[in-house]
Amino acid sequence: MRFSFFTPFLLILCCFSTVSSCDKRYESIFSFGDSLADTGNFLLSGALAFPVIRELPYGETFFSHATGRCSDGRLIVDFIAEAFRIPYLPPYLSLGKGKSFRHGVNFAVAGATALDPKFFFDQKLGRILWTNNSLSVQLFWFKKLKPSICSAKKDCDDLFRKSIFLVGEIGGNDYNYPFFVGGSIKQVQASVPLVVEAITKAASMLVEEGAVTLMVPGNFPIGCSAVYLTIFWSPNKADYDDNGCLKAFNAFAKYHNTHLKLALEKLRLKYPHANIIYADYYSAAMPLFRAPRSFGFYNGALRACCGGGGPYNFNNSARCGHIGSKACNDPSSYVNWDGIHLTEGAYELVAARLINDSFSSSL
């Protein structure tokens, strides 16, 4: 059983960090993104007739039942909410069913892309999209809901000044879809400027709507993900780094992140009054892949807890929750949950490192 140090870590932050519940109180969070942040919208959308995330083992660790989160428990957005004593965010599609949105709303949808579906249909990839609820749709939802949250401009300004707008992670699926059907790194890399532009346009629109503090995450080291390690397995040892991750795909993630950081720098110049934070998911996660046992992940970082066998316990014919798959006994000893997403334990540590100002940049 891995020891959880998120709570004592936050107590330290209360005294020393510039981003903590003790020195700057936030009262709400508005979240956009994909499965890394979705707390139930994909499930409620009915995009799939029998989605596995509506059943255990998804949700088994913390909630003891499936919630629509793509993990065994809580996500980064949940830990950020806990850090600022904000209730867990209701998914947008659950509103009107007794849910309050005064403390924020989660608009993220699993499978969502930064680019609109038309881009993928034009590339003959539309049929493999999990959802059409892209980032622009999520922004539409926000604008549609805004009058119900606050009516007068002063009320909106007061609320949003004390709100965190989490813009992502988003963009990962824009790359996953073409990669998983055989797209080359060179081909997919050509779409990076478009993806980054879509993300920064979303951030810009939110600032125009009154957002003051925005957290914009970069991409995780996808070369360390069980799904990539399985699909793009190579007999050439030179393709792997010392951690067992695929170097070319981690380099791709860095390429995206570099472009995103440069775009956010321009956005800060345009909106000097806004606190636009680059959330460095890559740097926050890499220590877990370099030395997983140091963090209590005794079953390592590359092999999934829940899956259908294979070197990395990822089998596309028996993914987590499907017939032929099995979940491990102790998810807290694994970094990877289902081959694509991380475990609650890994998300907890990433969130703690993000809240620590040394892993986020708002220069």
PDB file of N, CA and C in Angstrom, residues 6 10 13 19-21 24 26-31 36-37 74-89 103 163-169 213-217 277 279 281 347-356 360:
ATOM      1  N   PHE A   6      -0.371  13.648  -0.016  1.00  0.00           N
ATOM      2  CA  PHE A   6      -0.944  14.861  -0.601  1.00  0.00           C
ATOM      3  C   PHE A   6      -1.366  15.859   0.467  1.00  0.00           C
ATOM      4  N   LEU A  10       0.222  19.581   1.221  1.00  0.00           N
ATOM      5  CA  LEU A  10      -0.535  20.822   1.120  1.00  0.00           C
ATOM      6  C   LEU A  10      -0.320  21.696   2.347  1.00  0.00           C
ATOM      7  N   LEU A  13       2.636  23.565   1.709  1.00  0.00           N
ATOM      8  CA  LEU A  13       2.365  24.607   0.727  1.00  0.00           C
ATOM      9  C   LEU A  13       1.688  25.808   1.363  1.00  0.00           C
ATOM     10  N   VAL A  19       0.959  29.258  -4.488  1.00  0.00           N
ATOM     11  CA  VAL A  19      -0.304  28.744  -4.998  1.00  0.00           C
ATOM     12  C   VAL A  19      -0.865  27.768  -3.976  1.00  0.00           C
ATOM     13  N   SER A  20      -1.610  28.242  -3.023  1.00  0.00           N
ATOM     14  CA  SER A  20      -2.203  27.369  -2.020  1.00  0.00           C
ATOM     15  C   SER A  20      -3.468  27.972  -1.476  1.00  0.00           C
ATOM     16  N   SER A  21      -4.225  27.157  -0.754  1.00  0.00           N
ATOM     17  CA  SER A  21      -5.505  27.616  -0.218  1.00  0.00           C
ATOM     18  C   SER A  21      -5.305  28.606   0.915  1.00  0.00           C
ATOM     19  N   LYS A  24      -4.164  32.339  -1.229  1.00  0.00           N
ATOM     20  CA  LYS A  24      -5.052  32.836  -2.264  1.00  0.00           C
ATOM     21  C   LYS A  24      -6.215  31.878  -2.403  1.00  0.00           C
ATOM     22  N   TYR A  26      -9.455  30.264  -3.882  1.00  0.00           N
ATOM     23  CA  TYR A  26     -10.310  30.118  -5.054  1.00  0.00           C
ATOM     24  C   TYR A  26     -11.588  29.435  -4.598  1.00  0.00           C
ATOM     25  N   GLU A  27     -12.675  29.828  -5.164  1.00  0.00           N
ATOM     26  CA  GLU A  27     -13.968  29.304  -4.732  1.00  0.00           C
ATOM     27  C   GLU A  27     -14.641  28.428  -5.783  1.00  0.00           C
ATOM     28  N   SER A  28     -14.100  28.407  -6.996  1.00  0.00           N
ATOM     29  CA  SER A  28     -14.714  27.579  -8.039  1.00  0.00           C
ATOM     30  C   SER A  28     -13.680  27.212  -9.096  1.00  0.00           C
ATOM     31  N   ILE A  29     -13.986  26.152  -9.815  1.00  0.00           N
ATOM     32  CA  ILE A  29     -13.136  25.678 -10.915  1.00  0.00           C
ATOM     33  C   ILE A  29     -14.027  25.389 -12.105  1.00  0.00           C
ATOM     34  N   PHE A  30     -13.590  25.827 -13.280  1.00  0.00           N
ATOM     35  CA  PHE A  30     -14.274  25.504 -14.525  1.00  0.00           C
ATOM     36  C   PHE A  30     -13.280  24.732 -15.388  1.00  0.00           C
ATOM     37  N   SER A  31     -13.620  23.490 -15.666  1.00  0.00           N
ATOM     38  CA  SER A  31     -12.677  22.571 -16.292  1.00  0.00           C
ATOM     39  C   SER A  31     -13.112  22.178 -17.699  1.00  0.00           C
ATOM     40  N   LEU A  36      -8.666  12.908 -19.256  1.00  0.00           N
ATOM     41  CA  LEU A  36      -7.812  13.179 -18.105  1.00  0.00           C
ATOM     42  C   LEU A  36      -8.518  14.062 -17.082  1.00  0.00           C
ATOM     43  N   ALA A  37      -9.615  14.702 -17.507  1.00  0.00           N
ATOM     44  CA  ALA A  37     -10.347  15.608 -16.613  1.00  0.00           C
ATOM     45  C   ALA A  37     -11.838  15.304 -16.519  1.00  0.00           C
ATOM     46  N   ARG A  74      -9.750   9.218  -8.135  1.00  0.00           N
ATOM     47  CA  ARG A  74      -9.770  10.646  -8.429  1.00  0.00           C
ATOM     48  C   ARG A  74      -8.765  11.033  -9.514  1.00  0.00           C
ATOM     49  N   LEU A  75      -9.069  12.196 -10.132  1.00  0.00           N
ATOM     50  CA  LEU A  75      -8.242  12.751 -11.197  1.00  0.00           C
ATOM     51  C   LEU A  75      -7.524  13.996 -10.702  1.00  0.00           C
ATOM     52  N   ILE A  76      -6.657  14.564 -11.535  1.00  0.00           N
ATOM     53  CA  ILE A  76      -5.927  15.779 -11.169  1.00  0.00           C
ATOM     54  C   ILE A  76      -6.883  16.890 -10.773  1.00  0.00           C
ATOM     55  N   VAL A  77      -7.956  17.067 -11.540  1.00  0.00           N
ATOM     56  CA  VAL A  77      -8.911  18.140 -11.239  1.00  0.00           C
ATOM     57  C   VAL A  77      -9.553  17.941  -9.864  1.00  0.00           C
ATOM     58  N   ASP A  78      -9.754  16.695  -9.459  1.00  0.00           N
ATOM     59  CA  ASP A  78     -10.321  16.419  -8.139  1.00  0.00           C
ATOM     60  C   ASP A  78      -9.356  16.833  -7.035  1.00  0.00           C
ATOM     61  N   PHE A  79      -8.076  16.554  -7.233  1.00  0.00           N
ATOM     62  CA  PHE A  79      -7.085  16.917  -6.222  1.00  0.00           C
ATOM     63  C   PHE A  79      -6.869  18.425  -6.152  1.00  0.00           C
ATOM     64  N   ILE A  80      -6.970  19.091  -7.287  1.00  0.00           N
ATOM     65  CA  ILE A  80      -6.885  20.553  -7.267  1.00  0.00           C
ATOM     66  C   ILE A  80      -8.070  21.121  -6.492  1.00  0.00           C
ATOM     67  N   ALA A  81      -9.249  20.552  -6.717  1.00  0.00           N
ATOM     68  CA  ALA A  81     -10.439  20.990  -5.977  1.00  0.00           C
ATOM     69  C   ALA A  81     -10.244  20.775  -4.477  1.00  0.00           C
ATOM     70  N   GLU A  82      -9.742  19.624  -4.096  1.00  0.00           N
ATOM     71  CA  GLU A  82      -9.499  19.334  -2.674  1.00  0.00           C
ATOM     72  C   GLU A  82      -8.525  20.347  -2.074  1.00  0.00           C
ATOM     73  N   ALA A  83      -7.501  20.702  -2.850  1.00  0.00           N
ATOM     74  CA  ALA A  83      -6.473  21.611  -2.350  1.00  0.00           C
ATOM     75  C   ALA A  83      -7.054  22.968  -1.961  1.00  0.00           C
ATOM     76  N   PHE A  84      -8.093  23.384  -2.672  1.00  0.00           N
ATOM     77  CA  PHE A  84      -8.695  24.682  -2.402  1.00  0.00           C
ATOM     78  C   PHE A  84     -10.066  24.548  -1.727  1.00  0.00           C
ATOM     79  N   ARG A  85     -10.293  23.347  -1.202  1.00  0.00           N
ATOM     80  CA  ARG A  85     -11.524  23.068  -0.446  1.00  0.00           C
ATOM     81  C   ARG A  85     -12.780  23.367  -1.270  1.00  0.00           C
ATOM     82  N   ILE A  86     -12.713  22.984  -2.522  1.00  0.00           N
ATOM     83  CA  ILE A  86     -13.838  23.148  -3.446  1.00  0.00           C
ATOM     84  C   ILE A  86     -14.481  21.783  -3.660  1.00  0.00           C
ATOM     85  N   PRO A  87     -15.799  21.696  -3.658  1.00  0.00           N
ATOM     86  CA  PRO A  87     -16.452  20.398  -3.918  1.00  0.00           C
ATOM     87  C   PRO A  87     -16.057  19.844  -5.285  1.00  0.00           C
ATOM     88  N   TYR A  88     -16.113  18.517  -5.409  1.00  0.00           N
ATOM     89  CA  TYR A  88     -15.834  17.906  -6.708  1.00  0.00           C
ATOM     90  C   TYR A  88     -16.795  18.473  -7.753  1.00  0.00           C
ATOM     91  N   LEU A  89     -16.257  18.713  -8.938  1.00  0.00           N
ATOM     92  CA  LEU A  89     -17.040  19.395  -9.969  1.00  0.00           C
ATOM     93  C   LEU A  89     -18.106  18.486 -10.583  1.00  0.00           C
ATOM     94  N   HIS A 103     -19.842  26.404  -7.422  1.00  0.00           N
ATOM     95  CA  HIS A 103     -18.418  26.145  -7.176  1.00  0.00           C
ATOM     96  C   HIS A 103     -17.706  25.632  -8.418  1.00  0.00           C
ATOM     97  N   SER A 163     -11.898  32.192  -9.419  1.00  0.00           N
ATOM     98  CA  SER A 163     -12.070  30.899 -10.082  1.00  0.00           C
ATOM     99  C   SER A 163     -10.793  30.480 -10.805  1.00  0.00           C
ATOM    100  N   ILE A 164     -10.601  29.177 -10.895  1.00  0.00           N
ATOM    101  CA  ILE A 164      -9.538  28.600 -11.717  1.00  0.00           C
ATOM    102  C   ILE A 164     -10.180  28.034 -12.977  1.00  0.00           C
ATOM    103  N   PHE A 165      -9.647  28.397 -14.127  1.00  0.00           N
ATOM    104  CA  PHE A 165     -10.106  27.829 -15.385  1.00  0.00           C
ATOM    105  C   PHE A 165      -9.039  26.836 -15.855  1.00  0.00           C
ATOM    106  N   LEU A 166      -9.377  25.574 -15.805  1.00  0.00           N
ATOM    107  CA  LEU A 166      -8.448  24.513 -16.190  1.00  0.00           C
ATOM    108  C   LEU A 166      -8.717  24.149 -17.649  1.00  0.00           C
ATOM    109  N   VAL A 167      -7.827  24.585 -18.529  1.00  0.00           N
ATOM    110  CA  VAL A 167      -8.030  24.425 -19.973  1.00  0.00           C
ATOM    111  C   VAL A 167      -7.228  23.218 -20.459  1.00  0.00           C
ATOM    112  N   GLY A 168      -7.723  22.047 -20.140  1.00  0.00           N
ATOM    113  CA  GLY A 168      -7.059  20.817 -20.539  1.00  0.00           C
ATOM    114  C   GLY A 168      -6.762  19.927 -19.334  1.00  0.00           C
ATOM    115  N   GLU A 169      -6.088  18.841 -19.589  1.00  0.00           N
ATOM    116  CA  GLU A 169      -5.336  18.586 -20.805  1.00  0.00           C
ATOM    117  C   GLU A 169      -6.280  18.358 -21.987  1.00  0.00           C
ATOM    118  N   THR A 213      -7.519  33.602 -13.793  1.00  0.00           N
ATOM    119  CA  THR A 213      -6.508  32.574 -13.571  1.00  0.00           C
ATOM    120  C   THR A 213      -6.817  31.368 -14.444  1.00  0.00           C
ATOM    121  N   LEU A 214      -5.895  31.070 -15.358  1.00  0.00           N
ATOM    122  CA  LEU A 214      -6.062  29.938 -16.260  1.00  0.00           C
ATOM    123  C   LEU A 214      -4.873  28.999 -16.112  1.00  0.00           C
ATOM    124  N   MET A 215      -5.157  27.718 -16.022  1.00  0.00           N
ATOM    125  CA  MET A 215      -4.133  26.688 -15.949  1.00  0.00           C
ATOM    126  C   MET A 215      -4.223  25.877 -17.235  1.00  0.00           C
ATOM    127  N   VAL A 216      -3.175  25.915 -18.046  1.00  0.00           N
ATOM    128  CA  VAL A 216      -3.197  25.261 -19.362  1.00  0.00           C
ATOM    129  C   VAL A 216      -2.147  24.152 -19.371  1.00  0.00           C
ATOM    130  N   PRO A 217      -2.568  22.907 -19.264  1.00  0.00           N
ATOM    131  CA  PRO A 217      -1.607  21.801 -19.194  1.00  0.00           C
ATOM    132  C   PRO A 217      -1.003  21.440 -20.538  1.00  0.00           C
ATOM    133  N   ILE A 277      -1.134  30.193 -16.482  1.00  0.00           N
ATOM    134  CA  ILE A 277      -0.157  29.242 -15.956  1.00  0.00           C
ATOM    135  C   ILE A 277       0.005  28.072 -16.912  1.00  0.00           C
ATOM    136  N   ALA A 279       0.807  24.440 -17.051  1.00  0.00           N
ATOM    137  CA  ALA A 279       0.883  23.299 -16.136  1.00  0.00           C
ATOM    138  C   ALA A 279       1.723  22.211 -16.799  1.00  0.00           C
ATOM    139  N   TYR A 281       2.635  19.031 -17.115  1.00  0.00           N
ATOM    140  CA  TYR A 281       2.305  17.633 -16.824  1.00  0.00           C
ATOM    141  C   TYR A 281       3.503  16.720 -17.102  1.00  0.00           C
ATOM    142  N   TYR A 347      -1.990  10.301 -10.277  1.00  0.00           N
ATOM    143  CA  TYR A 347      -2.592  11.623 -10.450  1.00  0.00           C
ATOM    144  C   TYR A 347      -2.429  12.471  -9.192  1.00  0.00           C
ATOM    145  N   GLU A 348      -2.481  11.833  -8.045  1.00  0.00           N
ATOM    146  CA  GLU A 348      -2.322  12.562  -6.786  1.00  0.00           C
ATOM    147  C   GLU A 348      -0.955  13.235  -6.709  1.00  0.00           C
ATOM    148  N   LEU A 349       0.070  12.497  -7.074  1.00  0.00           N
ATOM    149  CA  LEU A 349       1.418  13.052  -7.012  1.00  0.00           C
ATOM    150  C   LEU A 349       1.639  14.113  -8.081  1.00  0.00           C
ATOM    151  N   VAL A 350       1.106  13.889  -9.273  1.00  0.00           N
ATOM    152  CA  VAL A 350       1.225  14.898 -10.329  1.00  0.00           C
ATOM    153  C   VAL A 350       0.535  16.186  -9.886  1.00  0.00           C
ATOM    154  N   ALA A 351      -0.657  16.060  -9.308  1.00  0.00           N
ATOM    155  CA  ALA A 351      -1.391  17.244  -8.854  1.00  0.00           C
ATOM    156  C   ALA A 351      -0.617  17.995  -7.781  1.00  0.00           C
ATOM    157  N   ALA A 352      -0.044  17.261  -6.846  1.00  0.00           N
ATOM    158  CA  ALA A 352       0.722  17.904  -5.779  1.00  0.00           C
ATOM    159  C   ALA A 352       1.908  18.675  -6.336  1.00  0.00           C
ATOM    160  N   ARG A 353       2.559  18.097  -7.339  1.00  0.00           N
ATOM    161  CA  ARG A 353       3.713  18.765  -7.942  1.00  0.00           C
ATOM    162  C   ARG A 353       3.290  19.974  -8.770  1.00  0.00           C
ATOM    163  N   LEU A 354       2.103  19.906  -9.347  1.00  0.00           N
ATOM    164  CA  LEU A 354       1.620  21.055 -10.118  1.00  0.00           C
ATOM    165  C   LEU A 354       1.269  22.212  -9.204  1.00  0.00           C
ATOM    166  N   ILE A 355       0.660  21.906  -8.085  1.00  0.00           N
ATOM    167  CA  ILE A 355       0.278  22.952  -7.152  1.00  0.00           C
ATOM    168  C   ILE A 355       1.520  23.627  -6.585  1.00  0.00           C
ATOM    169  N   ASN A 356       2.561  22.854  -6.426  1.00  0.00           N
ATOM    170  CA  ASN A 356       3.845  23.414  -6.035  1.00  0.00           C
ATOM    171  C   ASN A 356       4.342  24.290  -7.190  1.00  0.00           C
ATOM    172  N   SER A 360       4.947  24.660 -12.142  1.00  0.00           N
ATOM    173  CA  SER A 360       4.096  25.415 -13.043  1.00  0.00           C
ATOM    174  C   SER A 360       4.751  26.767 -13.283  1.00  0.00           C
TER     175      SER A 360
END
